[in-house]
Every structure is written in structure tokens, then in C-alpha cells.
Short mmCIF file of C-alpha atoms in Angstrom, two decimals:
data_model
loop_
_atom_site.label_atom_id
_atom_site.label_comp_id
_atom_site.label_asym_id
_atom_site.label_seq_id
_atom_site.Cartn_x
_atom_site.Cartn_y
_atom_site.Cartn_z
CA MET A 28 132.77 121.14 37.54
CA LYS A 29 130.80 117.60 38.29
CA THR A 30 134.36 117.32 40.51
CA ILE A 31 134.14 120.97 41.90
CA ARG A 32 130.18 120.15 42.97
CA LEU A 33 131.31 116.35 44.78
CA ILE A 34 133.83 118.46 46.97
CA VAL A 35 131.33 121.00 47.88
CA TYR A 36 129.14 118.67 48.65
CA THR A 37 131.35 116.62 50.91
CA ILE A 38 132.75 119.38 53.14
CA LEU A 39 128.70 120.56 53.30
CA MET A 40 127.58 117.02 55.01
CA ALA A 41 130.84 116.10 57.00
CA PRO A 42 129.71 117.60 59.96
CA LEU A 43 126.47 115.74 59.83
CA CYS A 44 128.23 112.45 59.24
CA LEU A 45 130.70 113.33 62.32
CA GLN A 46 127.40 114.14 64.42
CA ALA A 47 125.55 111.16 63.71
CA GLN A 48 129.14 108.58 64.16
CA ASP A 49 129.24 110.59 67.72
CA GLN A 50 125.61 109.68 68.52
CA LYS A 51 125.67 106.25 67.58
CA GLY A 52 128.76 105.98 69.48
CA ALA A 53 126.80 107.33 72.64
CA ASP A 54 124.49 104.60 72.07
CA THR A 55 127.15 101.61 71.85
CA THR A 56 130.23 102.70 73.85
CA GLU A 57 128.13 101.86 77.52
CA ILE A 58 129.39 98.71 79.12
CA ASN A 59 127.87 96.81 82.11
CA VAL A 60 130.74 95.14 84.40
CA LYS A 61 129.88 92.19 86.01
CA VAL A 62 131.48 91.51 89.47
CA ILE A 63 130.52 88.50 91.46
CA THR A 64 131.93 87.93 95.17
CA SER A 65 133.19 84.84 96.04
CA LYS A 66 131.37 83.23 98.51
CA LYS A 67 127.45 84.16 98.11
CA LYS A 68 127.51 84.78 94.61
CA ASP A 69 125.47 87.86 94.60
CA SER A 70 126.13 89.84 91.06
CA VAL A 71 126.38 93.69 90.88
CA ILE A 72 126.19 95.16 87.38
CA ILE A 73 127.57 98.74 87.67
CA THR A 74 126.50 100.95 84.69
CA GLY A 75 127.85 103.64 82.75
CA ASN A 76 126.46 106.20 85.10
CA GLY A 77 128.48 104.51 88.06
CA GLN A 78 124.97 103.53 89.76
CA PRO A 79 125.32 99.51 90.72
CA TRP A 80 122.16 97.06 91.65
CA VAL A 81 122.67 93.93 93.01
CA LYS A 82 121.00 90.91 91.47
CA ALA A 83 120.05 88.69 95.01
CA SER A 84 121.56 84.90 94.75
CA ARG A 85 118.72 82.41 94.17
CA ALA A 86 117.04 81.62 98.10
CA LYS A 87 117.86 78.60 99.66
CA ASN A 88 115.22 76.21 100.76
CA VAL A 89 116.69 75.66 103.89
CA ILE A 90 118.16 78.65 105.98
CA THR A 91 120.18 77.53 109.21
CA SER A 92 120.46 79.76 112.40
CA TRP A 93 122.94 78.76 115.24
CA PHE A 94 122.56 80.71 118.00
CA SER A 95 120.28 83.40 119.36
CA ILE A 96 118.38 84.68 122.81
CA ASP A 97 115.39 85.43 123.97
CA LEU A 98 115.01 87.87 127.11
CA GLY A 99 111.96 88.40 128.71
CA PHE A 100 109.59 87.86 131.82
CA ALA A 101 107.99 84.49 133.49
CA ASN A 102 104.54 84.67 135.05
CA PHE A 103 101.64 82.37 135.29
CA VAL A 104 98.00 82.33 135.47
CA ASP A 105 96.52 81.15 138.75
CA ASN A 106 93.68 78.89 138.64
CA THR A 107 94.08 77.36 142.05
CA VAL A 108 91.20 76.53 144.19
CA TYR A 109 92.52 76.80 147.61
CA THR A 110 89.51 75.56 149.46
CA ASP A 111 89.90 72.62 148.05
CA ALA A 112 91.16 69.95 150.33
CA ALA A 113 93.97 68.71 147.53
CA THR A 114 95.24 72.07 147.57
CA GLN A 115 95.36 72.89 151.48
CA ALA A 116 97.52 69.10 151.87
CA PHE A 117 99.96 70.44 149.39
CA ALA A 118 100.48 74.00 150.50
CA PRO A 119 98.87 74.07 153.94
CA GLY A 120 96.97 77.35 154.40
CA ALA A 121 97.81 78.51 151.01
CA THR A 122 95.43 81.85 150.32
CA GLY A 123 95.56 83.45 146.73
CA SER A 124 97.74 86.11 147.63
CA TRP A 125 101.00 83.18 148.65
CA LEU A 126 102.40 82.90 145.09
CA ASP A 127 102.07 86.51 143.90
CA LEU A 128 105.49 87.03 142.06
CA ARG A 129 107.83 90.24 141.73
CA SER A 130 107.08 90.80 138.11
CA GLY A 131 109.92 92.75 137.13
CA LYS A 132 112.30 90.28 138.50
CA SER A 133 110.74 87.33 137.20
CA VAL A 134 112.26 86.67 134.02
CA ASN A 135 112.75 84.07 131.21
CA VAL A 136 115.79 83.46 129.20
CA ASN A 137 115.63 81.15 125.87
CA ILE A 138 118.83 80.00 124.72
CA TRP A 139 118.60 78.78 120.84
CA PHE A 140 121.76 76.39 119.61
CA LEU A 141 119.75 75.88 116.37
CA SER A 142 117.23 77.01 114.71
CA GLN A 143 116.06 75.82 110.96
CA LYS A 144 113.61 77.34 108.26
CA ILE A 145 112.23 74.78 105.49
CA ASN A 146 110.57 76.58 102.59
CA MET A 147 106.94 75.22 101.94
CA VAL A 148 105.52 77.44 99.31
CA ARG A 149 107.21 80.35 97.79
CA HIS A 150 109.41 80.99 100.29
CA VAL A 151 106.57 82.68 102.07
CA LEU A 152 105.09 80.02 104.02
CA ASN A 153 107.72 78.01 105.81
CA LEU A 154 108.61 75.37 108.34
CA LYS A 155 110.47 76.61 111.53
CA TYR A 156 111.80 74.68 114.41
CA SER A 157 114.43 75.11 116.93
CA LEU A 158 116.15 73.61 119.70
CA GLY A 159 117.15 75.06 122.90
CA LEU A 160 117.07 76.11 126.72
CA GLU A 161 114.07 77.59 128.42
CA LEU A 162 115.11 79.17 131.64
CA ASN A 163 112.42 80.56 134.18
CA ASN A 164 113.31 82.50 137.61
CA TYR A 165 109.78 82.60 139.49
CA ARG A 166 110.39 85.32 142.46
CA PHE A 167 108.07 85.57 145.08
CA LYS A 168 107.03 88.37 146.86
CA ASN A 169 106.34 86.40 150.08
CA PRO A 170 108.80 84.08 152.03
CA VAL A 171 107.39 80.84 150.18
CA ARG A 172 109.61 77.66 150.49
CA LEU A 173 109.55 74.62 148.42
CA ASN A 174 110.58 71.23 150.20
CA PRO A 175 112.28 69.02 148.62
CA ARG A 176 111.85 65.96 151.02
CA PRO A 177 107.96 66.31 152.11
CA ALA A 178 107.77 62.73 153.02
CA THR A 179 110.72 62.60 155.29
CA ASP A 180 110.32 65.92 157.03
CA ALA A 181 107.77 65.84 159.67
CA ALA A 182 108.11 68.81 160.88
CA ILE A 183 106.95 69.86 157.18
CA PRO A 184 105.24 67.66 155.61
CA ALA A 185 104.19 69.65 152.63
CA VAL A 186 105.71 70.88 149.40
CA VAL A 187 104.75 74.32 149.29
CA TYR A 188 105.12 76.36 152.91
CA LEU A 189 104.97 80.09 154.21
CA ASP A 190 108.07 80.91 156.47
CA GLU A 191 106.87 82.80 159.20
CA THR A 192 109.29 82.42 161.71
CA PRO A 193 109.49 85.41 164.12
CA GLY A 194 112.06 87.55 163.40
CA ARG A 195 113.16 85.81 159.99
CA THR A 196 113.26 88.37 157.02
CA TYR A 197 113.94 87.03 152.89
CA LYS A 198 116.36 89.29 150.77
CA LYS A 199 115.30 87.05 147.86
CA THR A 200 112.72 83.63 147.32
CA LYS A 201 112.43 81.64 144.14
CA LEU A 202 111.47 78.42 142.11
CA ALA A 203 113.91 77.76 138.80
CA ALA A 204 112.54 75.91 136.00
CA ASP A 205 114.74 74.87 133.63
CA TYR A 206 113.32 73.15 130.41
CA LEU A 207 114.86 71.32 127.21
CA THR A 208 112.47 72.52 124.55
CA LEU A 209 111.90 72.07 121.03
CA PRO A 210 109.53 74.35 119.26
CA VAL A 211 107.97 73.70 115.64
CA MET A 212 105.78 76.15 113.97
CA LEU A 213 104.51 77.64 110.60
CA ASN A 214 106.16 81.04 109.61
CA VAL A 215 104.96 83.18 107.24
CA SER A 216 107.81 85.73 105.77
CA PHE A 217 106.69 89.06 104.15
CA PRO A 218 108.81 89.83 100.65
CA THR A 219 111.80 91.88 101.24
CA LYS A 220 113.97 93.87 98.22
CA ASN A 221 117.01 92.85 96.87
CA ARG A 222 120.25 93.39 99.11
CA LYS A 223 122.00 96.49 99.62
CA VAL A 224 125.18 97.34 98.40
CA VAL A 225 127.37 98.66 100.78
CA GLU A 226 130.75 98.98 99.01
CA VAL A 227 131.79 98.49 95.58
CA ASN A 228 135.49 98.70 94.70
CA ARG A 229 138.22 97.27 92.29
CA LYS A 230 138.71 93.99 94.15
CA ASN A 231 135.48 93.48 96.14
CA VAL A 232 131.91 93.87 96.41
CA ARG A 233 130.48 94.31 100.09
CA VAL A 234 126.28 93.28 100.41
CA LYS A 235 124.41 93.67 103.41
CA ALA A 236 121.62 91.43 103.83
CA SER A 237 118.12 92.27 104.18
CA LYS A 238 116.45 91.41 107.48
CA GLU A 239 113.42 89.21 107.84
CA PHE A 240 110.26 90.24 108.66
CA GLY A 241 106.88 87.98 109.51
CA PHE A 242 106.07 86.13 112.14
CA SER A 243 105.42 82.30 113.07
CA ALA A 244 103.42 80.23 115.61
CA GLY A 245 103.06 76.90 116.64
CA ILE A 246 103.36 74.36 119.70
CA SER A 247 106.71 73.58 121.61
CA ALA A 248 107.40 70.93 123.65
CA GLY A 249 109.87 71.34 127.25
CA TYR A 250 111.45 68.61 129.41
CA LEU A 251 112.11 69.87 133.03
CA TYR A 252 115.79 68.73 133.20
CA SER A 253 116.08 70.58 136.41
CA ALA A 254 114.30 72.75 139.13
CA ARG A 255 115.40 74.56 142.23
CA ASN A 256 114.65 76.56 145.41
CA LYS A 257 116.87 79.06 146.16
CA TYR A 258 116.43 82.03 148.98
CA ILE A 259 118.16 84.08 151.01
CA ASN A 260 117.34 85.36 154.46
CA SER A 261 118.57 87.09 157.33
CA ASP A 262 119.47 83.91 159.82
CA GLU A 263 120.05 81.39 157.64
CA GLY A 264 122.10 83.36 154.63
CA LYS A 265 121.72 81.23 151.18
CA HIS A 266 120.40 78.19 150.30
CA LYS A 267 119.47 76.04 147.55
CA PHE A 268 117.43 73.11 146.98
CA LYS A 269 117.66 70.66 143.92
CA ASP A 270 113.83 68.46 143.29
CA ASP A 271 111.23 68.40 141.03
CA PHE A 272 108.66 69.80 143.63
CA SER A 273 105.89 68.03 142.31
CA LEU A 274 106.59 69.90 138.73
CA ASN A 275 105.08 68.58 135.33
CA PRO A 276 108.08 66.49 133.27
CA TRP A 277 106.75 68.00 130.04
CA LYS A 278 105.44 71.61 129.43
CA ILE A 279 103.58 71.55 126.17
CA SER A 280 102.71 75.51 125.29
CA TYR A 281 101.60 77.50 122.38
CA VAL A 282 104.08 79.67 120.98
CA GLY A 283 104.46 82.65 118.76
CA GLU A 284 106.93 85.53 117.52
CA VAL A 285 106.84 88.39 115.20
CA ASN A 286 110.12 89.21 113.36
CA LEU A 287 110.88 92.80 113.09
CA GLY A 288 113.98 92.91 111.33
CA TYR A 289 116.96 93.66 113.63
CA LEU A 290 114.73 92.19 116.79
CA GLY A 291 112.09 90.19 117.51
CA VAL A 292 108.82 89.71 119.82
CA TYR A 293 108.18 86.11 121.53
CA GLY A 294 105.51 84.70 123.65
CA SER A 295 104.16 81.49 125.13
CA PHE A 296 101.81 80.19 126.90
CA ALA A 297 101.22 76.34 128.37
CA THR A 298 98.59 74.35 127.80
CA LYS A 299 98.27 73.13 131.41
CA SER A 300 99.88 73.86 135.42
CA MET A 301 103.02 73.22 135.79
CA PHE A 302 102.25 71.21 139.07
CA LYS A 303 101.22 67.94 138.97
CA ARG A 304 99.11 68.22 142.16
CA GLY A 305 97.88 70.73 144.31
CA LEU A 306 98.35 74.03 142.64
CA ASP A 307 96.60 74.75 139.15
CA LEU A 308 99.46 77.51 138.01
CA THR A 309 99.76 78.11 134.34
CA PRO A 310 103.14 79.90 133.16
CA TYR A 311 103.63 82.06 130.47
CA THR A 312 106.42 83.83 128.90
CA VAL A 313 106.93 87.09 127.21
CA GLY A 314 109.82 89.43 125.60
CA VAL A 315 112.25 89.95 122.80
CA ARG A 316 114.40 88.08 120.71
CA VAL A 317 118.35 89.05 119.73
CA GLY A 318 120.01 87.56 116.64
CA LEU A 319 117.20 86.15 114.60
#
């Protein structure tokens, strides 16, 4: 009789035991698969529901970028006192409208060969510096010319003058000033989310790095390595003269930038005039940065 009761009890309890085992199996059979890329060592964990997530690699204390370019506009603030004797000796007859620029054609191009960002405080506050070339082209509205040999040309003793030759028209006249530049800035970077998984397969995991958002401000020092006056007119054609034209050999500027992910906005404002004497023209630039 006891044997019969045991058999009946076993038959009744068997489904409950199987259900419990199934539930236990559901809790313990889910596994995590960890895939590590060969270079960046970013780890991707793929759970039982097939949804990957990325554990970003440890942030570097020094980040190096090898190339970026700025495209913008160049201009200057004219604080010249045109009635001053020194100004009239440097540019005889000059008035406030002489040096008006064609704003849309006065351009600034910066080519940065090397940029580095060094962590200072939790990768939020950083020291950032770059090395590159600053190229400025100032296109004049009026037929302004710069004399590379004012001491030897008795007919035109001044450095800057207005060409008023009857019947002569100008297609272009500009001053180009190029500098080897080193900006040093404090950078503030806003925290970003982990890297985004682009593709997951059996052999590889492709991860797209998040872009930087933040801003920087500091100062730059530039050395004038090339200056030239280029013009094209109706009877003389195209000419280009190289000289320093009494430009300051050093350009110290306040600089700043805002990083907006894929693009950036930059600006600079010099601390003093671009000329050593005669004219008080303080240059500035503004534009867009590509390749952060």
C-alpha cells in the first residue's frame, strides 16, 4: 500500500519538478560573450538578447592629431590716426577709406601639422597646443600698392601708396602675410557617452569613436616668414613683390575655439598692429575648423 502511494505521489510531483528545473535552467544558461578588437582593445559584451554594449578603453592622457585645417576670413581693426605726421610719411595722402577690404575675398587659411591635448584634471581640463602655418590674404577695394624698396625709389619714397595712374584699372591688389604659428590653450571637454557599436560579426567588432564637444582659449605666437604684395592691372599685368613692408616680425594673438563634434569654430585677435610703424591695423580672423 505504501508503495502505491509513493508511485502516485511521484507521478503528481513530476511536472512541478520539471517546471522548476526549466526555470532554473533559464536563469543559468544565459552567457556573456566578450569580443576584444586587436588594436583599440575596446570590449563588446553580447548578452542573450543579442544587444551589444561597449565598454570604452581607458582614456589616454596625451591625444595627438596630425592634420587639421581652418577656413575663414581675415580682417583688421583700423585705429590709425591719418592726420599724424608719421602716418602721412608712411602712406602719403592716406585716408580712412584707403585700406577698405573686400571682406568676402580676404581669407585666412591655417594648416595645423601637429596638435596635442594633455590631460590635466579628469580629462575635462586639458592643455592643448598646435604647430602650423597661418596664411592671411588681405584684398583691398582700392588700388593700394606696397613699395618693397622705399629707400631706393625716389619717385615713390613711401611704403604704402595709392596708384592713381590715369586710365589704369585694377583686377586685384592684395597683401599676403604668412606666419609659422604656435597656439597654446586651456581646453575644456564635456563628457561624452561610450563609443557606439557600428557592426558586430563573428570575426570583428567595428566601433565608432564619439566626437569631442568643448571649447579652448589661450594665446598664440606667430613668426612672419613670408609677406608679399600681389596685383593685377590693365596695362602692367600680374606682378608680385616680396618684402616685409615694415610688418612686425612677431604676431601675438588671443585665440579661441569651440568644438562642435564634426566641426569647430575658431577665432583670433592680435594684441597689436601688424605694422611696426605708420599704420595701426590690428588683425583678426574667424572661421571653421575641419578635421578636429
